[in-house]
Amino acid sequence: NIYNGIFLIFLLTTCSILSTVLNTNFNIRSWVIKVRLVGSLSPLIFARALSLSLISWSKLDMSEAQINNLIQIDVEQLSECFKSIHDIWALPVQILVTFILLYLQIRLAFLAG
């Protein structure tokens, strides 16, 4: 039936557009959270590092540039962690939906592949 094919094309196009919009929205919101997190954590850590006494600095046996580099890398990794938390629940759901759709198409034969 031609109408069934047209409906499926329309549905596929709509799903692709919706997926693009939602993915872009997620990336923008993740970027905003990352910028806020880096902007709030960096001054706090720098202030704490500056409040260390000279004895504490000498025990660390690191230059200011090395400490600054470590602080920036740790803040960056922490901010990237929040984006990865989304994958903890999203990936199993995607795998489950994929298995269900495969089962509906080819029944138990999908277990062989």
PDB file of N, CA and C in Angstrom:
ATOM      1  N   ASN A   1       0.846  -1.177   0.000  1.00  0.00           N
ATOM      2  CA  ASN A   1       0.000   0.000   0.000  1.00  0.00           C
ATOM      3  C   ASN A   1       0.890   1.238   0.000  1.00  0.00           C
ATOM      4  N   ILE A   2       0.637   2.174  -0.893  1.00  0.00           N
ATOM      5  CA  ILE A   2       1.447   3.374  -1.040  1.00  0.00           C
ATOM      6  C   ILE A   2       1.316   4.296   0.175  1.00  0.00           C
ATOM      7  N   TYR A   3       0.123   4.319   0.778  1.00  0.00           N
ATOM      8  CA  TYR A   3      -0.087   5.200   1.933  1.00  0.00           C
ATOM      9  C   TYR A   3       0.690   4.721   3.150  1.00  0.00           C
ATOM     10  N   ASN A   4       0.836   3.422   3.269  1.00  0.00           N
ATOM     11  CA  ASN A   4       1.628   2.869   4.362  1.00  0.00           C
ATOM     12  C   ASN A   4       3.095   3.281   4.213  1.00  0.00           C
ATOM     13  N   GLY A   5       3.626   3.239   2.981  1.00  0.00           N
ATOM     14  CA  GLY A   5       5.001   3.648   2.721  1.00  0.00           C
ATOM     15  C   GLY A   5       5.215   5.124   2.984  1.00  0.00           C
ATOM     16  N   ILE A   6       4.275   5.947   2.551  1.00  0.00           N
ATOM     17  CA  ILE A   6       4.376   7.397   2.790  1.00  0.00           C
ATOM     18  C   ILE A   6       4.322   7.695   4.281  1.00  0.00           C
ATOM     19  N   PHE A   7       3.458   6.999   4.995  1.00  0.00           N
ATOM     20  CA  PHE A   7       3.377   7.190   6.439  1.00  0.00           C
ATOM     21  C   PHE A   7       4.693   6.820   7.123  1.00  0.00           C
ATOM     22  N   LEU A   8       5.303   5.715   6.700  1.00  0.00           N
ATOM     23  CA  LEU A   8       6.570   5.296   7.302  1.00  0.00           C
ATOM     24  C   LEU A   8       7.698   6.280   6.994  1.00  0.00           C
ATOM     25  N   ILE A   9       7.714   6.827   5.793  1.00  0.00           N
ATOM     26  CA  ILE A   9       8.718   7.843   5.449  1.00  0.00           C
ATOM     27  C   ILE A   9       8.519   9.087   6.300  1.00  0.00           C
ATOM     28  N   PHE A  10       7.283   9.522   6.447  1.00  0.00           N
ATOM     29  CA  PHE A  10       6.980  10.682   7.289  1.00  0.00           C
ATOM     30  C   PHE A  10       7.384  10.422   8.731  1.00  0.00           C
ATOM     31  N   LEU A  11       7.094   9.230   9.236  1.00  0.00           N
ATOM     32  CA  LEU A  11       7.443   8.875  10.605  1.00  0.00           C
ATOM     33  C   LEU A  11       8.955   8.848  10.807  1.00  0.00           C
ATOM     34  N   LEU A  12       9.695   8.306   9.873  1.00  0.00           N
ATOM     35  CA  LEU A  12      11.147   8.254   9.958  1.00  0.00           C
ATOM     36  C   LEU A  12      11.754   9.654   9.930  1.00  0.00           C
ATOM     37  N   THR A  13      11.231  10.504   9.054  1.00  0.00           N
ATOM     38  CA  THR A  13      11.720  11.884   8.977  1.00  0.00           C
ATOM     39  C   THR A  13      11.433  12.632  10.266  1.00  0.00           C
ATOM     40  N   THR A  14      10.241  12.476  10.802  1.00  0.00           N
ATOM     41  CA  THR A  14       9.874  13.133  12.051  1.00  0.00           C
ATOM     42  C   THR A  14      10.751  12.664  13.203  1.00  0.00           C
ATOM     43  N   CYS A  15      11.002  11.378  13.271  1.00  0.00           N
ATOM     44  CA  CYS A  15      11.865  10.840  14.331  1.00  0.00           C
ATOM     45  C   CYS A  15      13.291  11.353  14.204  1.00  0.00           C
ATOM     46  N   SER A  16      13.797  11.472  12.990  1.00  0.00           N
ATOM     47  CA  SER A  16      15.155  11.991  12.783  1.00  0.00           C
ATOM     48  C   SER A  16      15.261  13.454  13.211  1.00  0.00           C
ATOM     49  N   ILE A  17      14.271  14.237  12.847  1.00  0.00           N
ATOM     50  CA  ILE A  17      14.277  15.650  13.231  1.00  0.00           C
ATOM     51  C   ILE A  17      14.159  15.792  14.747  1.00  0.00           C
ATOM     52  N   LEU A  18      13.264  15.037  15.352  1.00  0.00           N
ATOM     53  CA  LEU A  18      13.093  15.088  16.803  1.00  0.00           C
ATOM     54  C   LEU A  18      14.369  14.652  17.520  1.00  0.00           C
ATOM     55  N   SER A  19      15.020  13.628  17.027  1.00  0.00           N
ATOM     56  CA  SER A  19      16.265  13.153  17.618  1.00  0.00           C
ATOM     57  C   SER A  19      17.349  14.228  17.545  1.00  0.00           C
ATOM     58  N   THR A  20      17.438  14.908  16.412  1.00  0.00           N
ATOM     59  CA  THR A  20      18.430  15.971  16.249  1.00  0.00           C
ATOM     60  C   THR A  20      18.166  17.126  17.196  1.00  0.00           C
ATOM     61  N   VAL A  21      16.922  17.529  17.309  1.00  0.00           N
ATOM     62  CA  VAL A  21      16.568  18.645  18.199  1.00  0.00           C
ATOM     63  C   VAL A  21      16.859  18.290  19.656  1.00  0.00           C
ATOM     64  N   LEU A  22      16.461  17.093  20.079  1.00  0.00           N
ATOM     65  CA  LEU A  22      16.693  16.692  21.472  1.00  0.00           C
ATOM     66  C   LEU A  22      18.180  16.514  21.778  1.00  0.00           C
ATOM     67  N   ASN A  23      18.933  15.973  20.829  1.00  0.00           N
ATOM     68  CA  ASN A  23      20.366  15.800  21.039  1.00  0.00           C
ATOM     69  C   ASN A  23      21.075  17.151  21.134  1.00  0.00           C
ATOM     70  N   THR A  24      20.686  18.095  20.292  1.00  0.00           N
ATOM     71  CA  THR A  24      21.263  19.438  20.352  1.00  0.00           C
ATOM     72  C   THR A  24      20.912  20.123  21.667  1.00  0.00           C
ATOM     73  N   ASN A  25      19.673  19.962  22.109  1.00  0.00           N
ATOM     74  CA  ASN A  25      19.245  20.535  23.386  1.00  0.00           C
ATOM     75  C   ASN A  25      20.064  19.951  24.533  1.00  0.00           C
ATOM     76  N   PHE A  26      20.276  18.642  24.525  1.00  0.00           N
ATOM     77  CA  PHE A  26      21.076  17.999  25.568  1.00  0.00           C
ATOM     78  C   PHE A  26      22.504  18.520  25.558  1.00  0.00           C
ATOM     79  N   ASN A  27      23.105  18.653  24.378  1.00  0.00           N
ATOM     80  CA  ASN A  27      24.486  19.136  24.296  1.00  0.00           C
ATOM     81  C   ASN A  27      24.612  20.577  24.782  1.00  0.00           C
ATOM     82  N   ILE A  28      23.642  21.415  24.464  1.00  0.00           N
ATOM     83  CA  ILE A  28      23.687  22.806  24.920  1.00  0.00           C
ATOM     84  C   ILE A  28      23.563  22.875  26.439  1.00  0.00           C
ATOM     85  N   ARG A  29      22.614  22.121  26.995  1.00  0.00           N
ATOM     86  CA  ARG A  29      22.439  22.137  28.447  1.00  0.00           C
ATOM     87  C   ARG A  29      23.658  21.548  29.164  1.00  0.00           C
ATOM     88  N   SER A  30      24.261  20.522  28.598  1.00  0.00           N
ATOM     89  CA  SER A  30      25.472  19.949  29.186  1.00  0.00           C
ATOM     90  C   SER A  30      26.615  20.955  29.156  1.00  0.00           C
ATOM     91  N   TRP A  31      26.718  21.693  28.064  1.00  0.00           N
ATOM     92  CA  TRP A  31      27.768  22.697  27.949  1.00  0.00           C
ATOM     93  C   TRP A  31      27.565  23.813  28.977  1.00  0.00           C
ATOM     94  N   VAL A  32      26.323  24.235  29.188  1.00  0.00           N
ATOM     95  CA  VAL A  32      26.031  25.280  30.177  1.00  0.00           C
ATOM     96  C   VAL A  32      26.402  24.798  31.584  1.00  0.00           C
ATOM     97  N   ILE A  33      26.055  23.564  31.904  1.00  0.00           N
ATOM     98  CA  ILE A  33      26.412  23.010  33.217  1.00  0.00           C
ATOM     99  C   ILE A  33      27.923  22.938  33.366  1.00  0.00           C
ATOM    100  N   LYS A  34      28.601  22.531  32.307  1.00  0.00           N
ATOM    101  CA  LYS A  34      30.063  22.433  32.359  1.00  0.00           C
ATOM    102  C   LYS A  34      30.700  23.801  32.594  1.00  0.00           C
ATOM    103  N   VAL A  35      30.225  24.812  31.889  1.00  0.00           N
ATOM    104  CA  VAL A  35      30.785  26.156  32.046  1.00  0.00           C
ATOM    105  C   VAL A  35      30.540  26.672  33.463  1.00  0.00           C
ATOM    106  N   ARG A  36      29.350  26.438  33.994  1.00  0.00           N
ATOM    107  CA  ARG A  36      29.051  26.884  35.354  1.00  0.00           C
ATOM    108  C   ARG A  36      29.901  26.145  36.386  1.00  0.00           C
ATOM    109  N   LEU A  37      30.074  24.853  36.178  1.00  0.00           N
ATOM    110  CA  LEU A  37      30.869  24.052  37.104  1.00  0.00           C
ATOM    111  C   LEU A  37      32.328  24.480  37.101  1.00  0.00           C
ATOM    112  N   VAL A  38      32.886  24.646  35.906  1.00  0.00           N
ATOM    113  CA  VAL A  38      34.280  25.083  35.810  1.00  0.00           C
ATOM    114  C   VAL A  38      34.429  26.489  36.376  1.00  0.00           C
ATOM    115  N   GLY A  39      33.471  27.343  36.097  1.00  0.00           N
ATOM    116  CA  GLY A  39      33.528  28.713  36.600  1.00  0.00           C
ATOM    117  C   GLY A  39      33.394  28.822  38.103  1.00  0.00           C
ATOM    118  N   SER A  40      32.733  27.866  38.727  1.00  0.00           N
ATOM    119  CA  SER A  40      32.582  27.947  40.181  1.00  0.00           C
ATOM    120  C   SER A  40      33.666  27.156  40.928  1.00  0.00           C
ATOM    121  N   LEU A  41      34.105  26.045  40.365  1.00  0.00           N
ATOM    122  CA  LEU A  41      35.110  25.235  41.059  1.00  0.00           C
ATOM    123  C   LEU A  41      36.524  25.793  40.944  1.00  0.00           C
ATOM    124  N   SER A  42      36.870  26.327  39.787  1.00  0.00           N
ATOM    125  CA  SER A  42      38.240  26.821  39.602  1.00  0.00           C
ATOM    126  C   SER A  42      38.622  27.906  40.610  1.00  0.00           C
ATOM    127  N   PRO A  43      37.813  28.939  40.826  1.00  0.00           N
ATOM    128  CA  PRO A  43      38.199  29.941  41.828  1.00  0.00           C
ATOM    129  C   PRO A  43      38.279  29.366  43.252  1.00  0.00           C
ATOM    130  N   LEU A  44      37.392  28.424  43.572  1.00  0.00           N
ATOM    131  CA  LEU A  44      37.454  27.826  44.908  1.00  0.00           C
ATOM    132  C   LEU A  44      38.749  27.052  45.117  1.00  0.00           C
ATOM    133  N   ILE A  45      39.132  26.281  44.131  1.00  0.00           N
ATOM    134  CA  ILE A  45      40.360  25.486  44.263  1.00  0.00           C
ATOM    135  C   ILE A  45      41.586  26.387  44.239  1.00  0.00           C
ATOM    136  N   PHE A  46      41.585  27.398  43.388  1.00  0.00           N
ATOM    137  CA  PHE A  46      42.713  28.327  43.359  1.00  0.00           C
ATOM    138  C   PHE A  46      42.845  29.067  44.685  1.00  0.00           C
ATOM    139  N   ALA A  47      41.719  29.491  45.262  1.00  0.00           N
ATOM    140  CA  ALA A  47      41.763  30.185  46.557  1.00  0.00           C
ATOM    141  C   ALA A  47      42.316  29.266  47.644  1.00  0.00           C
ATOM    142  N   ARG A  48      41.913  28.010  47.604  1.00  0.00           N
ATOM    143  CA  ARG A  48      42.435  27.045  48.585  1.00  0.00           C
ATOM    144  C   ARG A  48      43.924  26.809  48.378  1.00  0.00           C
ATOM    145  N   ALA A  49      44.349  26.720  47.139  1.00  0.00           N
ATOM    146  CA  ALA A  49      45.773  26.511  46.858  1.00  0.00           C
ATOM    147  C   ALA A  49      46.602  27.717  47.289  1.00  0.00           C
ATOM    148  N   LEU A  50      46.051  28.909  47.121  1.00  0.00           N
ATOM    149  CA  LEU A  50      46.780  30.107  47.529  1.00  0.00           C
ATOM    150  C   LEU A  50      46.842  30.270  49.041  1.00  0.00           C
ATOM    151  N   SER A  51      45.896  29.657  49.753  1.00  0.00           N
ATOM    152  CA  SER A  51      45.894  29.805  51.209  1.00  0.00           C
ATOM    153  C   SER A  51      46.840  28.822  51.902  1.00  0.00           C
ATOM    154  N   LEU A  52      47.465  27.947  51.138  1.00  0.00           N
ATOM    155  CA  LEU A  52      48.424  27.014  51.738  1.00  0.00           C
ATOM    156  C   LEU A  52      49.654  27.773  52.225  1.00  0.00           C
ATOM    157  N   SER A  53      50.218  27.291  53.299  1.00  0.00           N
ATOM    158  CA  SER A  53      51.422  27.921  53.829  1.00  0.00           C
ATOM    159  C   SER A  53      52.626  27.525  52.981  1.00  0.00           C
ATOM    160  N   LEU A  54      53.738  28.239  53.207  1.00  0.00           N
ATOM    161  CA  LEU A  54      54.947  27.938  52.445  1.00  0.00           C
ATOM    162  C   LEU A  54      55.475  26.540  52.746  1.00  0.00           C
ATOM    163  N   ILE A  55      55.263  26.077  53.975  1.00  0.00           N
ATOM    164  CA  ILE A  55      55.713  24.733  54.345  1.00  0.00           C
ATOM    165  C   ILE A  55      54.929  23.691  53.554  1.00  0.00           C
ATOM    166  N   SER A  56      53.639  23.911  53.406  1.00  0.00           N
ATOM    167  CA  SER A  56      52.822  22.980  52.635  1.00  0.00           C
ATOM    168  C   SER A  56      53.242  22.960  51.167  1.00  0.00           C
ATOM    169  N   TRP A  57      53.571  24.130  50.635  1.00  0.00           N
ATOM    170  CA  TRP A  57      54.029  24.201  49.251  1.00  0.00           C
ATOM    171  C   TRP A  57      55.325  23.420  49.061  1.00  0.00           C
ATOM    172  N   SER A  58      56.224  23.535  50.019  1.00  0.00           N
ATOM    173  CA  SER A  58      57.503  22.841  49.880  1.00  0.00           C
ATOM    174  C   SER A  58      57.327  21.327  50.006  1.00  0.00           C
ATOM    175  N   LYS A  59      56.359  20.869  50.799  1.00  0.00           N
ATOM    176  CA  LYS A  59      56.106  19.428  50.925  1.00  0.00           C
ATOM    177  C   LYS A  59      55.533  18.839  49.637  1.00  0.00           C
ATOM    178  N   LEU A  60      54.813  19.639  48.866  1.00  0.00           N
ATOM    179  CA  LEU A  60      54.230  19.147  47.622  1.00  0.00           C
ATOM    180  C   LEU A  60      55.291  18.903  46.548  1.00  0.00           C
ATOM    181  N   ASP A  61      56.402  19.625  46.627  1.00  0.00           N
ATOM    182  CA  ASP A  61      57.498  19.499  45.666  1.00  0.00           C
ATOM    183  C   ASP A  61      56.996  19.652  44.230  1.00  0.00           C
ATOM    184  N   MET A  62      56.124  20.641  44.028  1.00  0.00           N
ATOM    185  CA  MET A  62      55.584  20.930  42.704  1.00  0.00           C
ATOM    186  C   MET A  62      55.642  22.432  42.471  1.00  0.00           C
ATOM    187  N   SER A  63      55.796  22.800  41.216  1.00  0.00           N
ATOM    188  CA  SER A  63      55.785  24.218  40.885  1.00  0.00           C
ATOM    189  C   SER A  63      54.340  24.713  40.801  1.00  0.00           C
ATOM    190  N   GLU A  64      54.189  26.028  40.754  1.00  0.00           N
ATOM    191  CA  GLU A  64      52.857  26.607  40.649  1.00  0.00           C
ATOM    192  C   GLU A  64      52.193  26.209  39.328  1.00  0.00           C
ATOM    193  N   ALA A  65      52.997  26.119  38.283  1.00  0.00           N
ATOM    194  CA  ALA A  65      52.446  25.743  36.979  1.00  0.00           C
ATOM    195  C   ALA A  65      51.931  24.302  36.990  1.00  0.00           C
ATOM    196  N   GLN A  66      52.641  23.401  37.664  1.00  0.00           N
ATOM    197  CA  GLN A  66      52.187  22.015  37.744  1.00  0.00           C
ATOM    198  C   GLN A  66      50.895  21.904  38.552  1.00  0.00           C
ATOM    199  N   ILE A  67      50.809  22.641  39.647  1.00  0.00           N
ATOM    200  CA  ILE A  67      49.593  22.618  40.467  1.00  0.00           C
ATOM    201  C   ILE A  67      48.426  23.220  39.684  1.00  0.00           C
ATOM    202  N   ASN A  68      48.663  24.307  38.982  1.00  0.00           N
ATOM    203  CA  ASN A  68      47.629  24.935  38.163  1.00  0.00           C
ATOM    204  C   ASN A  68      47.142  23.963  37.086  1.00  0.00           C
ATOM    205  N   ASN A  69      48.058  23.260  36.455  1.00  0.00           N
ATOM    206  CA  ASN A  69      47.704  22.291  35.425  1.00  0.00           C
ATOM    207  C   ASN A  69      46.864  21.150  36.011  1.00  0.00           C
ATOM    208  N   LEU A  70      47.253  20.638  37.169  1.00  0.00           N
ATOM    209  CA  LEU A  70      46.492  19.570  37.806  1.00  0.00           C
ATOM    210  C   LEU A  70      45.084  20.020  38.182  1.00  0.00           C
ATOM    211  N   ILE A  71      44.975  21.232  38.683  1.00  0.00           N
ATOM    212  CA  ILE A  71      43.664  21.754  39.081  1.00  0.00           C
ATOM    213  C   ILE A  71      42.757  21.869  37.861  1.00  0.00           C
ATOM    214  N   GLN A  72      43.268  22.405  36.772  1.00  0.00           N
ATOM    215  CA  GLN A  72      42.443  22.580  35.581  1.00  0.00           C
ATOM    216  C   GLN A  72      42.038  21.243  34.985  1.00  0.00           C
ATOM    217  N   ILE A  73      42.938  20.270  34.990  1.00  0.00           N
ATOM    218  CA  ILE A  73      42.604  18.949  34.449  1.00  0.00           C
ATOM    219  C   ILE A  73      41.555  18.267  35.320  1.00  0.00           C
ATOM    220  N   ASP A  74      41.685  18.362  36.641  1.00  0.00           N
ATOM    221  CA  ASP A  74      40.705  17.733  37.528  1.00  0.00           C
ATOM    222  C   ASP A  74      39.329  18.360  37.379  1.00  0.00           C
ATOM    223  N   VAL A  75      39.262  19.669  37.271  1.00  0.00           N
ATOM    224  CA  VAL A  75      37.976  20.337  37.094  1.00  0.00           C
ATOM    225  C   VAL A  75      37.373  19.946  35.748  1.00  0.00           C
ATOM    226  N   GLU A  76      38.183  19.851  34.719  1.00  0.00           N
ATOM    227  CA  GLU A  76      37.692  19.462  33.389  1.00  0.00           C
ATOM    228  C   GLU A  76      37.158  18.027  33.408  1.00  0.00           C
ATOM    229  N   GLN A  77      37.880  17.115  34.064  1.00  0.00           N
ATOM    230  CA  GLN A  77      37.420  15.726  34.134  1.00  0.00           C
ATOM    231  C   GLN A  77      36.137  15.599  34.946  1.00  0.00           C
ATOM    232  N   LEU A  78      36.012  16.373  36.000  1.00  0.00           N
ATOM    233  CA  LEU A  78      34.796  16.348  36.802  1.00  0.00           C
ATOM    234  C   LEU A  78      33.604  16.853  35.998  1.00  0.00           C
ATOM    235  N   SER A  79      33.813  17.893  35.213  1.00  0.00           N
ATOM    236  CA  SER A  79      32.719  18.417  34.406  1.00  0.00           C
ATOM    237  C   SER A  79      32.343  17.445  33.288  1.00  0.00           C
ATOM    238  N   GLU A  80      33.290  16.713  32.735  1.00  0.00           N
ATOM    239  CA  GLU A  80      32.988  15.708  31.715  1.00  0.00           C
ATOM    240  C   GLU A  80      32.255  14.511  32.318  1.00  0.00           C
ATOM    241  N   CYS A  81      32.471  14.261  33.598  1.00  0.00           N
ATOM    242  CA  CYS A  81      31.809  13.154  34.282  1.00  0.00           C
ATOM    243  C   CYS A  81      30.297  13.331  34.271  1.00  0.00           C
ATOM    244  N   PHE A  82      29.817  14.554  34.410  1.00  0.00           N
ATOM    245  CA  PHE A  82      28.380  14.787  34.436  1.00  0.00           C
ATOM    246  C   PHE A  82      27.731  14.458  33.094  1.00  0.00           C
ATOM    247  N   LYS A  83      28.458  14.686  32.013  1.00  0.00           N
ATOM    248  CA  LYS A  83      27.915  14.336  30.706  1.00  0.00           C
ATOM    249  C   LYS A  83      27.873  12.817  30.532  1.00  0.00           C
ATOM    250  N   SER A  84      28.816  12.120  31.130  1.00  0.00           N
ATOM    251  CA  SER A  84      28.862  10.662  31.005  1.00  0.00           C
ATOM    252  C   SER A  84      27.816   9.976  31.875  1.00  0.00           C
ATOM    253  N   ILE A  85      27.343  10.633  32.910  1.00  0.00           N
ATOM    254  CA  ILE A  85      26.327  10.039  33.781  1.00  0.00           C
ATOM    255  C   ILE A  85      25.050   9.751  32.980  1.00  0.00           C
ATOM    256  N   HIS A  86      24.771  10.578  32.003  1.00  0.00           N
ATOM    257  CA  HIS A  86      23.595  10.381  31.150  1.00  0.00           C
ATOM    258  C   HIS A  86      23.659   9.038  30.424  1.00  0.00           C
ATOM    259  N   ASP A  87      24.867   8.628  30.052  1.00  0.00           N
ATOM    260  CA  ASP A  87      25.028   7.369  29.314  1.00  0.00           C
ATOM    261  C   ASP A  87      24.746   6.147  30.177  1.00  0.00           C
ATOM    262  N   ILE A  88      24.844   6.275  31.488  1.00  0.00           N
ATOM    263  CA  ILE A  88      24.621   5.131  32.380  1.00  0.00           C
ATOM    264  C   ILE A  88      23.211   4.580  32.219  1.00  0.00           C
ATOM    265  N   TRP A  89      22.229   5.437  32.064  1.00  0.00           N
ATOM    266  CA  TRP A  89      20.864   4.949  31.893  1.00  0.00           C
ATOM    267  C   TRP A  89      20.445   4.904  30.426  1.00  0.00           C
ATOM    268  N   ALA A  90      21.028   5.760  29.584  1.00  0.00           N
ATOM    269  CA  ALA A  90      20.575   5.835  28.198  1.00  0.00           C
ATOM    270  C   ALA A  90      21.038   4.636  27.364  1.00  0.00           C
ATOM    271  N   LEU A  91      22.257   4.189  27.564  1.00  0.00           N
ATOM    272  CA  LEU A  91      22.765   3.080  26.754  1.00  0.00           C
ATOM    273  C   LEU A  91      22.024   1.769  26.995  1.00  0.00           C
ATOM    274  N   PRO A  92      21.740   1.373  28.240  1.00  0.00           N
ATOM    275  CA  PRO A  92      20.945   0.150  28.420  1.00  0.00           C
ATOM    276  C   PRO A  92      19.542   0.251  27.817  1.00  0.00           C
ATOM    277  N   VAL A  93      18.942   1.422  27.865  1.00  0.00           N
ATOM    278  CA  VAL A  93      17.616   1.593  27.257  1.00  0.00           C
ATOM    279  C   VAL A  93      17.708   1.441  25.745  1.00  0.00           C
ATOM    280  N   GLN A  94      18.745   2.008  25.134  1.00  0.00           N
ATOM    281  CA  GLN A  94      18.918   1.878  23.693  1.00  0.00           C
ATOM    282  C   GLN A  94      19.143   0.416  23.288  1.00  0.00           C
ATOM    283  N   ILE A  95      19.938  -0.293  24.063  1.00  0.00           N
ATOM    284  CA  ILE A  95      20.184  -1.710  23.770  1.00  0.00           C
ATOM    285  C   ILE A  95      18.894  -2.510  23.909  1.00  0.00           C
ATOM    286  N   LEU A  96      18.116  -2.244  24.941  1.00  0.00           N
ATOM    287  CA  LEU A  96      16.859  -2.952  25.148  1.00  0.00           C
ATOM    288  C   LEU A  96      15.873  -2.694  24.002  1.00  0.00           C
ATOM    289  N   VAL A  97      15.757  -1.448  23.597  1.00  0.00           N
ATOM    290  CA  VAL A  97      14.858  -1.119  22.487  1.00  0.00           C
ATOM    291  C   VAL A  97      15.327  -1.799  21.205  1.00  0.00           C
ATOM    292  N   THR A  98      16.627  -1.834  20.995  1.00  0.00           N
ATOM    293  CA  THR A  98      17.168  -2.506  19.807  1.00  0.00           C
ATOM    294  C   THR A  98      16.826  -3.989  19.814  1.00  0.00           C
ATOM    295  N   PHE A  99      17.008  -4.643  20.953  1.00  0.00           N
ATOM    296  CA  PHE A  99      16.673  -6.071  21.047  1.00  0.00           C
ATOM    297  C   PHE A  99      15.178  -6.316  20.830  1.00  0.00           C
ATOM    298  N   ILE A 100      14.356  -5.453  21.368  1.00  0.00           N
ATOM    299  CA  ILE A 100      12.906  -5.614  21.185  1.00  0.00           C
ATOM    300  C   ILE A 100      12.532  -5.471  19.714  1.00  0.00           C
ATOM    301  N   LEU A 101      13.091  -4.462  19.047  1.00  0.00           N
ATOM    302  CA  LEU A 101      12.788  -4.272  17.625  1.00  0.00           C
ATOM    303  C   LEU A 101      13.310  -5.423  16.782  1.00  0.00           C
ATOM    304  N   LEU A 102      14.493  -5.940  17.126  1.00  0.00           N
ATOM    305  CA  LEU A 102      15.005  -7.106  16.404  1.00  0.00           C
ATOM    306  C   LEU A 102      14.116  -8.321  16.634  1.00  0.00           C
ATOM    307  N   TYR A 103      13.667  -8.503  17.850  1.00  0.00           N
ATOM    308  CA  TYR A 103      12.788  -9.633  18.139  1.00  0.00           C
ATOM    309  C   TYR A 103      11.483  -9.529  17.355  1.00  0.00           C
ATOM    310  N   LEU A 104      10.941  -8.325  17.261  1.00  0.00           N
ATOM    311  CA  LEU A 104       9.692  -8.147  16.528  1.00  0.00           C
ATOM    312  C   LEU A 104       9.866  -8.421  15.035  1.00  0.00           C
ATOM    313  N   GLN A 105      11.070  -8.191  14.514  1.00  0.00           N
ATOM    314  CA  GLN A 105      11.301  -8.400  13.084  1.00  0.00           C
ATOM    315  C   GLN A 105      11.658  -9.836  12.744  1.00  0.00           C
ATOM    316  N   ILE A 106      12.573 -10.440  13.513  1.00  0.00           N
ATOM    317  CA  ILE A 106      13.082 -11.769  13.121  1.00  0.00           C
ATOM    318  C   ILE A 106      12.940 -12.800  14.229  1.00  0.00           C
ATOM    319  N   ARG A 107      12.174 -12.500  15.238  1.00  0.00           N
ATOM    320  CA  ARG A 107      11.907 -13.413  16.364  1.00  0.00           C
ATOM    321  C   ARG A 107      13.214 -13.855  17.027  1.00  0.00           C
ATOM    322  N   LEU A 108      13.339 -15.107  17.350  1.00  0.00           N
ATOM    323  CA  LEU A 108      14.495 -15.583  18.116  1.00  0.00           C
ATOM    324  C   LEU A 108      15.780 -15.684  17.305  1.00  0.00           C
ATOM    325  N   ALA A 109      15.739 -15.449  16.026  1.00  0.00           N
ATOM    326  CA  ALA A 109      16.932 -15.531  15.206  1.00  0.00           C
ATOM    327  C   ALA A 109      17.947 -14.452  15.569  1.00  0.00           C
ATOM    328  N   PHE A 110      17.505 -13.374  16.205  1.00  0.00           N
ATOM    329  CA  PHE A 110      18.456 -12.307  16.568  1.00  0.00           C
ATOM    330  C   PHE A 110      19.419 -12.772  17.653  1.00  0.00           C
ATOM    331  N   LEU A 111      19.083 -13.814  18.386  1.00  0.00           N
ATOM    332  CA  LEU A 111      19.996 -14.327  19.406  1.00  0.00           C
ATOM    333  C   LEU A 111      21.225 -14.986  18.803  1.00  0.00           C
ATOM    334  N   ALA A 112      21.118 -15.484  17.585  1.00  0.00           N
ATOM    335  CA  ALA A 112      22.256 -16.127  16.940  1.00  0.00           C
ATOM    336  C   ALA A 112      23.321 -15.126  16.529  1.00  0.00           C
ATOM    337  N   GLY A 113      22.919 -13.900  16.228  1.00  0.00           N
ATOM    338  CA  GLY A 113      23.865 -12.895  15.748  1.00  0.00           C
ATOM    339  C   GLY A 113      24.448 -12.145  16.864  1.00  0.00           C
TER     340      GLY A 113
END
